[in-house]
Amino acid sequence: MKRKLFLCSFIFFVLFASLKAQSNYKKGYVITNDNDTIYGLIDFRTDAINATRCTFKSEQAEKIYYPGDIAGYKFSDEGKYYVTREVTIDSIPQKFFLEYLVQGMMDLYYLRSDGKVYYLFDKDGDLIEITKKEDFIDVNSLRLIKDVKYKNTLKRYFKDYPTITSRLSNIDFKQKSFINIAKLYHDETCSTGEECIIFENQHPDKNPSVLQLTVFGGLQWGTYTLINDKDRKYKFGGMQPTIGLKGNVFNPRWSQSFAVQLEVSFSRIDGSNEVVFSGYKLNFDMNVIYGTGKVGLEYKLPLKKIRPLIGGGLAYTRIFADNVKYSYQNSPEKKYLYSLRNSYFGYFINAGVSYALNKKHDLLLQASIQQNGTVDTAQKNGSDKFKSYNIVLGYSF
């Protein structure tokens, strides 16, 4: 019942938080249809979102522009420039904000829409669309099937320029490769000697995802519950130090609040207890080291300095240094080894707060609870349980 309540509460929280507007404002300006320039802040989102709207914030108010409402917009520091153009996709004319990559004798634009990527060459107002299908693995041959038809399309289009076609056999479907083609075409056809303008930054194909690492240490209360043949429970554990590494993967252009959380930590259990097995009283001494891996989602409130956070997901704990011995009360000098259940699948929930030291470094204070799942019938002593609580202090970079 508690697990169901936790899962329902966490799912509700994630859905509620996802409904809140996410933003990632950067310095930029919009260009009106009258060719006026208005400076302010622009929401820097994913390529697909940037192609369909421009959320602009000035000193007066916030306004959303759609393709055709303005001539274009540009991010000042990121080097991304978008212009309104009409494109025919699947025989349907549509207006988009195309990302302007190269301006020259032949302009080059980039568009991501409905999960597909398009490169569009513009010569004298005619747009030539280049796209490709996603690579996939053939289930029969287990071979990776790549769509390379775009190379033949490029060869036909640039057939009169052998210096370009000679490079097309090995061309990648990436912005940098297409920028080089447009630049090479400009250099061959521009009679005035002027250089083309490349609007994109120096790393056009850089993955926008960010990995933030956090090293942490603190205290953990780990409890191993041993269950005897009569289903009686005996607990071992106490407060022990813990250390670990946490990694949050997020895409700030999609959301600065949501992240995929990956974590690994280590701690130990050290304790003694009197256990009854088959009517015999046994003295148990437990000293084990265990590691825990976690994968889940984390939501952090997008505030400036102090950012509360909450997360949860799946957890796996593995006991890898098992030193458990027991003795009969009538002969305590003779010790016997006892094998614990060594694997635990379960869930975790954590809550805490991070404090931003600067743009890249944070301090983290986090509390967490982990509970393993149901009985594991595949393992010896599969009814034994593991549970832990911890509080840690970390440094993020």
Coordinates of C-alpha atoms in Angstrom, one line a residue:
M1 CA 0.0 0.0 0.0
K2 CA 2.8 2.4 0.9
R3 CA 4.6 1.6 -2.4
K4 CA 1.5 2.3 -4.4
L5 CA 0.9 5.6 -2.5
F6 CA 4.5 6.6 -3.2
L7 CA 4.3 5.8 -6.9
C8 CA 1.0 7.6 -7.4
S9 CA 2.3 10.7 -5.5
F10 CA 5.5 10.8 -7.4
I11 CA 3.8 10.4 -10.8
F12 CA 1.2 13.1 -9.9
F13 CA 4.1 15.4 -8.9
V14 CA 5.9 14.8 -12.2
L15 CA 2.8 15.4 -14.3
F16 CA 1.9 18.5 -12.3
A17 CA 5.4 19.9 -12.6
S18 CA 5.6 19.2 -16.3
L19 CA 2.5 21.3 -16.9
K20 CA 4.4 24.4 -15.6
A21 CA 6.0 26.4 -18.3
Q22 CA 9.7 25.8 -18.7
S23 CA 12.0 28.6 -19.9
N24 CA 15.6 29.2 -20.8
Y25 CA 15.9 32.9 -21.7
K26 CA 19.0 34.2 -23.5
K27 CA 19.9 37.6 -24.9
G28 CA 18.7 38.2 -28.4
Y29 CA 16.5 40.3 -30.7
V30 CA 13.6 39.9 -33.1
I31 CA 13.4 41.4 -36.6
T32 CA 9.9 42.7 -37.4
N33 CA 8.3 42.4 -40.9
D34 CA 9.2 46.2 -41.3
N35 CA 12.9 45.2 -40.7
D36 CA 13.0 46.9 -37.2
T37 CA 15.1 45.3 -34.5
I38 CA 13.9 44.9 -31.0
Y39 CA 16.3 43.7 -28.3
G40 CA 15.4 41.6 -25.3
L41 CA 15.4 38.0 -24.1
I42 CA 14.4 34.9 -26.1
D43 CA 13.4 31.5 -24.8
F44 CA 16.2 29.2 -26.1
R45 CA 14.5 25.9 -26.6
T46 CA 15.0 22.8 -28.7
D47 CA 15.4 23.0 -32.5
A48 CA 11.9 21.7 -33.0
I49 CA 10.3 24.3 -30.7
N50 CA 12.5 27.1 -32.0
A51 CA 11.1 26.3 -35.5
T52 CA 7.5 26.9 -34.5
R53 CA 7.6 29.8 -32.1
C54 CA 9.6 32.6 -30.6
T55 CA 8.9 33.5 -27.0
F56 CA 10.2 37.1 -26.6
K57 CA 10.5 39.0 -23.4
S58 CA 11.1 42.8 -23.4
E59 CA 11.0 45.4 -20.7
Q60 CA 7.3 45.9 -21.5
A61 CA 5.9 42.3 -21.7
E62 CA 6.3 38.7 -22.8
K63 CA 5.0 37.8 -26.3
I64 CA 4.9 34.7 -28.4
Y65 CA 5.6 35.2 -32.1
Y66 CA 4.8 32.5 -34.7
P67 CA 6.3 32.1 -38.2
G68 CA 5.1 35.0 -40.3
D69 CA 4.5 37.3 -37.4
I70 CA 8.1 38.5 -37.6
A71 CA 10.8 38.2 -40.2
G72 CA 13.1 36.4 -37.8
Y73 CA 15.0 36.3 -34.6
K74 CA 18.6 35.7 -33.4
F75 CA 20.3 34.7 -30.2
S76 CA 23.2 37.1 -29.5
D77 CA 25.6 34.7 -27.8
E78 CA 24.6 31.3 -29.1
G79 CA 25.0 32.4 -32.8
K80 CA 21.6 30.9 -33.8
Y81 CA 19.6 32.9 -36.3
Y82 CA 16.1 32.0 -37.4
V83 CA 14.1 33.4 -40.4
T84 CA 10.5 32.9 -41.5
R85 CA 10.2 30.8 -44.7
E86 CA 7.5 28.7 -46.3
V87 CA 8.4 25.0 -46.8
T88 CA 6.5 22.2 -48.4
I89 CA 6.6 19.0 -46.3
D90 CA 4.6 16.0 -47.4
S91 CA 2.9 18.2 -50.1
I92 CA 1.7 20.6 -47.4
P93 CA 3.0 24.2 -47.5
Q94 CA 3.9 25.3 -44.0
K95 CA 5.6 28.3 -42.4
F96 CA 8.6 27.7 -40.1
F97 CA 11.4 29.6 -38.5
L98 CA 14.2 28.0 -40.4
E99 CA 17.6 28.1 -38.8
Y100 CA 19.9 30.2 -41.0
L101 CA 23.2 28.4 -41.3
V102 CA 25.0 30.0 -44.3
Q103 CA 24.3 33.1 -46.3
G104 CA 26.1 33.2 -49.6
M105 CA 25.8 32.4 -53.3
M106 CA 23.6 29.5 -52.0
D107 CA 21.9 29.9 -48.7
L108 CA 21.6 26.9 -46.3
Y109 CA 18.9 26.4 -43.7
Y110 CA 18.2 23.8 -41.1
L111 CA 14.8 22.5 -39.8
R112 CA 13.8 19.8 -37.3
S113 CA 10.1 18.9 -37.4
D114 CA 8.1 15.9 -36.4
G115 CA 11.3 14.0 -35.5
K116 CA 12.9 14.5 -38.9
V117 CA 15.8 16.7 -39.9
Y118 CA 15.9 18.7 -43.1
Y119 CA 18.6 20.7 -44.7
L120 CA 17.4 23.2 -47.3
F121 CA 19.6 24.8 -50.0
D122 CA 18.3 28.0 -51.4
K123 CA 19.5 29.2 -54.8
D124 CA 17.6 32.1 -56.4
G125 CA 14.6 31.5 -54.2
D126 CA 14.1 27.8 -54.9
L127 CA 14.4 25.6 -51.8
I128 CA 16.0 22.1 -52.3
E129 CA 15.1 19.8 -49.4
I130 CA 17.5 17.2 -48.2
T131 CA 16.5 14.7 -45.5
K132 CA 17.0 11.1 -44.5
K133 CA 15.3 8.3 -42.7
E134 CA 16.4 7.1 -39.3
D135 CA 18.9 4.3 -39.2
F136 CA 17.5 0.9 -38.0
I137 CA 18.5 -2.6 -37.3
D138 CA 17.1 -5.3 -39.6
V139 CA 15.6 -8.0 -37.3
N140 CA 16.5 -10.8 -39.7
S141 CA 20.1 -10.0 -40.5
L142 CA 20.8 -8.0 -37.3
R143 CA 22.5 -5.4 -39.6
L144 CA 22.4 -1.7 -39.2
I145 CA 20.6 -0.3 -42.2
K146 CA 21.5 3.3 -43.1
D147 CA 19.6 5.6 -45.4
V148 CA 22.2 7.1 -47.8
K149 CA 19.9 8.4 -50.5
Y150 CA 20.6 11.9 -49.5
K151 CA 24.2 11.5 -50.9
N152 CA 22.8 10.6 -54.4
T153 CA 20.5 13.6 -54.2
L154 CA 23.4 15.9 -53.4
K155 CA 25.5 14.4 -56.2
R156 CA 22.7 15.1 -58.7
Y157 CA 22.3 18.7 -57.5
F158 CA 26.0 19.5 -57.6
K159 CA 26.8 17.5 -60.7
D160 CA 28.4 20.5 -62.4
Y161 CA 30.9 20.9 -59.5
P162 CA 33.3 18.0 -59.4
T163 CA 35.3 19.4 -56.4
I164 CA 32.0 19.1 -54.4
T165 CA 30.8 15.8 -55.7
S166 CA 34.2 14.2 -55.0
R167 CA 33.5 14.8 -51.3
L168 CA 29.9 13.6 -51.1
S169 CA 30.5 9.8 -50.8
N170 CA 31.7 10.2 -47.3
I171 CA 29.6 13.1 -46.2
D172 CA 27.8 12.8 -42.8
F173 CA 24.3 14.0 -42.3
K174 CA 25.4 16.7 -39.9
Q175 CA 25.3 20.5 -39.9
K176 CA 29.1 20.9 -40.1
S177 CA 29.2 18.8 -43.3
F178 CA 26.4 20.7 -45.0
I179 CA 27.9 24.0 -44.0
N180 CA 31.2 23.0 -45.6
I181 CA 29.3 22.2 -48.9
A182 CA 27.6 25.6 -48.9
K183 CA 30.9 27.3 -48.2
L184 CA 32.7 25.4 -50.9
Y185 CA 30.0 26.2 -53.4
H186 CA 30.2 29.9 -52.5
D187 CA 34.0 29.9 -52.9
E188 CA 33.7 28.4 -56.4
T189 CA 30.9 30.6 -57.7
C190 CA 31.4 34.0 -56.1
S191 CA 33.2 36.2 -58.6
T192 CA 33.7 39.2 -56.2
G193 CA 35.8 37.3 -53.7
E194 CA 33.4 38.0 -50.8
E195 CA 33.2 35.4 -48.1
C196 CA 30.0 33.8 -47.2
I197 CA 28.5 34.4 -43.8
I198 CA 28.2 31.4 -41.4
F199 CA 25.7 32.2 -38.6
E200 CA 26.1 29.0 -36.6
N201 CA 28.5 28.7 -33.7
Q202 CA 31.8 26.8 -33.8
H203 CA 30.2 23.6 -32.6
P204 CA 27.0 23.2 -34.7
D205 CA 26.5 19.5 -34.0
K206 CA 27.2 19.7 -30.3
N207 CA 24.7 17.6 -28.2
P208 CA 22.8 20.1 -26.0
S209 CA 22.5 17.6 -23.1
V210 CA 24.4 18.4 -20.0
L211 CA 25.9 16.1 -17.4
Q212 CA 26.2 17.5 -13.9
L213 CA 28.2 15.3 -11.5
T214 CA 28.0 15.5 -7.7
V215 CA 30.3 13.8 -5.3
F216 CA 28.8 13.4 -1.8
G217 CA 29.3 12.0 1.6
G218 CA 27.2 11.6 4.7
L219 CA 25.5 9.2 7.1
Q220 CA 23.3 6.3 6.2
W221 CA 21.1 4.2 8.4
G222 CA 21.0 0.8 6.7
T223 CA 18.8 -2.0 8.0
Y224 CA 19.0 -5.7 7.0
T225 CA 16.0 -7.6 8.1
L226 CA 16.6 -11.4 8.5
I227 CA 13.5 -13.6 8.5
N228 CA 13.7 -17.0 10.1
D229 CA 11.8 -20.2 9.3
K230 CA 8.9 -19.0 11.4
D231 CA 8.7 -15.7 9.5
R232 CA 10.0 -13.9 12.6
K233 CA 12.0 -10.7 11.8
Y234 CA 15.4 -9.8 13.2
K235 CA 17.0 -6.5 12.3
F236 CA 20.7 -5.6 12.0
G237 CA 22.1 -2.2 11.2
G238 CA 22.8 1.3 12.5
M239 CA 24.4 4.6 11.4
Q240 CA 27.4 4.3 9.1
P241 CA 29.2 6.6 6.7
T242 CA 28.3 6.6 3.0
I243 CA 30.0 8.1 0.0
G244 CA 28.9 8.2 -3.6
L245 CA 28.6 9.9 -7.0
K246 CA 25.5 11.3 -8.6
G247 CA 25.0 12.3 -12.2
N248 CA 22.1 14.3 -13.5
V249 CA 21.6 14.4 -17.3
F250 CA 19.3 17.2 -18.6
N251 CA 18.7 19.2 -21.7
P252 CA 18.4 22.9 -20.7
R253 CA 16.8 23.7 -24.1
W254 CA 14.0 21.3 -23.2
S255 CA 13.9 21.9 -19.4
Q256 CA 16.3 23.1 -16.8
S257 CA 14.2 21.5 -14.1
F258 CA 13.8 17.9 -15.1
A259 CA 16.8 15.5 -15.2
V260 CA 17.5 11.8 -15.4
Q261 CA 19.2 10.9 -12.2
L262 CA 22.0 8.2 -12.0
E263 CA 23.6 7.5 -8.7
V264 CA 26.0 5.0 -7.1
S265 CA 26.9 4.9 -3.4
F266 CA 28.6 2.6 -0.9
S267 CA 28.1 2.0 2.8
R268 CA 28.1 -0.9 5.3
I269 CA 26.1 -2.7 8.0
D270 CA 27.7 -3.7 11.3
G271 CA 25.7 -5.2 14.1
S272 CA 24.7 -8.2 16.3
N273 CA 21.5 -9.9 17.3
E274 CA 20.1 -13.0 18.8
V275 CA 18.2 -15.1 16.2
V276 CA 16.1 -18.2 16.7
F277 CA 16.3 -20.8 13.9
S278 CA 14.5 -24.2 14.1
G279 CA 14.2 -23.7 17.9
Y280 CA 17.9 -23.0 18.4
K281 CA 19.1 -19.7 19.8
L282 CA 21.9 -18.3 17.6
N283 CA 24.2 -15.3 18.1
F284 CA 24.6 -13.5 14.8
D285 CA 27.4 -11.0 14.0
M286 CA 27.0 -9.1 10.7
N287 CA 29.6 -7.0 9.0
V288 CA 28.9 -6.3 5.3
I289 CA 29.7 -3.7 2.7
Y290 CA 27.2 -2.9 0.0
G291 CA 26.7 -0.8 -3.0
T292 CA 23.6 0.8 -4.4
G293 CA 22.8 2.0 -7.9
K294 CA 19.8 4.2 -8.7
V295 CA 18.1 5.5 -11.8
G296 CA 15.2 7.8 -11.8
L297 CA 13.8 11.3 -12.4
E298 CA 14.6 14.5 -10.5
Y299 CA 12.7 17.8 -10.6
K300 CA 14.4 21.0 -9.4
L301 CA 12.6 24.3 -9.0
P302 CA 14.2 26.7 -11.4
L303 CA 15.1 29.4 -8.9
K304 CA 18.3 31.5 -8.9
K305 CA 20.2 30.5 -5.8
I306 CA 18.3 28.1 -3.5
R307 CA 16.6 25.3 -5.5
P308 CA 14.5 22.7 -3.7
L309 CA 14.4 19.3 -5.4
I310 CA 12.6 16.0 -5.3
G311 CA 13.2 12.8 -7.2
G312 CA 12.5 9.1 -7.3
G313 CA 12.9 5.9 -9.2
L314 CA 14.3 2.4 -9.2
A315 CA 17.1 1.2 -7.0
Y316 CA 19.4 -1.9 -6.9
T317 CA 21.5 -2.9 -3.9
R318 CA 24.2 -5.5 -4.0
I319 CA 26.0 -6.9 -1.0
F320 CA 29.5 -7.7 -2.2
A321 CA 31.5 -8.1 1.0
D322 CA 29.6 -10.6 3.0
N323 CA 31.0 -11.4 6.5
V324 CA 28.2 -12.9 8.6
K325 CA 28.9 -15.5 11.3
Y326 CA 26.7 -17.1 13.9
S327 CA 27.3 -19.4 16.8
Y328 CA 25.1 -21.5 19.1
Q329 CA 24.6 -20.1 22.5
N330 CA 25.8 -23.3 24.1
S331 CA 29.1 -23.2 22.1
P332 CA 29.8 -19.5 21.3
E333 CA 33.5 -20.2 20.5
K334 CA 32.6 -22.1 17.3
K335 CA 31.6 -19.8 14.4
Y336 CA 29.6 -20.7 11.3
L337 CA 29.2 -18.7 8.0
Y338 CA 25.8 -17.5 7.0
S339 CA 25.0 -16.5 3.4
L340 CA 22.8 -13.4 3.1
R341 CA 20.4 -12.5 0.3
N342 CA 22.8 -10.4 -1.9
S343 CA 20.6 -8.6 -4.4
Y344 CA 17.7 -6.2 -3.8
F345 CA 15.5 -4.4 -6.3
G346 CA 13.3 -1.6 -5.1
Y347 CA 12.5 2.1 -5.3
F348 CA 13.8 5.3 -3.7
I349 CA 12.7 8.8 -3.1
N350 CA 14.9 11.8 -2.3
A351 CA 14.3 15.4 -1.4
G352 CA 16.7 18.2 -0.8
V353 CA 18.0 21.6 -1.8
S354 CA 20.9 22.8 -3.9
Y355 CA 22.6 26.1 -3.5
A356 CA 24.2 27.7 -6.6
L357 CA 27.7 28.9 -6.0
N358 CA 28.0 30.0 -9.6
K359 CA 26.8 28.9 -13.0
K360 CA 28.5 25.5 -12.9
H361 CA 29.0 24.6 -9.2
D362 CA 26.4 23.9 -6.5
L363 CA 26.3 22.6 -3.0
L364 CA 23.8 19.9 -2.3
L365 CA 22.0 18.8 0.8
Q366 CA 19.8 15.7 0.2
A367 CA 17.9 13.1 2.2
S368 CA 16.9 9.8 0.7
I369 CA 14.9 6.7 1.6
Q370 CA 15.2 3.3 -0.2
Q371 CA 13.0 0.3 0.2
N372 CA 13.5 -3.0 -1.6
G373 CA 10.6 -4.7 -3.4
T374 CA 8.8 -8.0 -2.9
V375 CA 10.1 -11.4 -2.0
D376 CA 12.8 -12.6 -4.4
T377 CA 12.1 -16.3 -4.9
A378 CA 15.1 -16.8 -7.1
Q379 CA 17.6 -16.3 -4.2
K380 CA 18.4 -18.1 -1.0
N381 CA 16.9 -16.2 2.0
G382 CA 14.8 -14.4 -0.6
S383 CA 12.4 -13.1 2.1
D384 CA 15.1 -11.0 3.8
K385 CA 14.7 -7.3 3.3
F386 CA 16.9 -4.2 3.1
K387 CA 16.0 -0.6 3.8
S388 CA 18.1 2.5 4.2
Y389 CA 17.8 6.2 5.0
N390 CA 20.6 8.7 4.4
I391 CA 21.4 12.4 4.5
V392 CA 24.4 13.6 2.5
L393 CA 26.2 16.8 1.6
G394 CA 27.6 17.1 -1.9
Y395 CA 29.5 19.3 -4.4
S396 CA 28.2 19.5 -7.9
F397 CA 30.3 20.5 -10.9

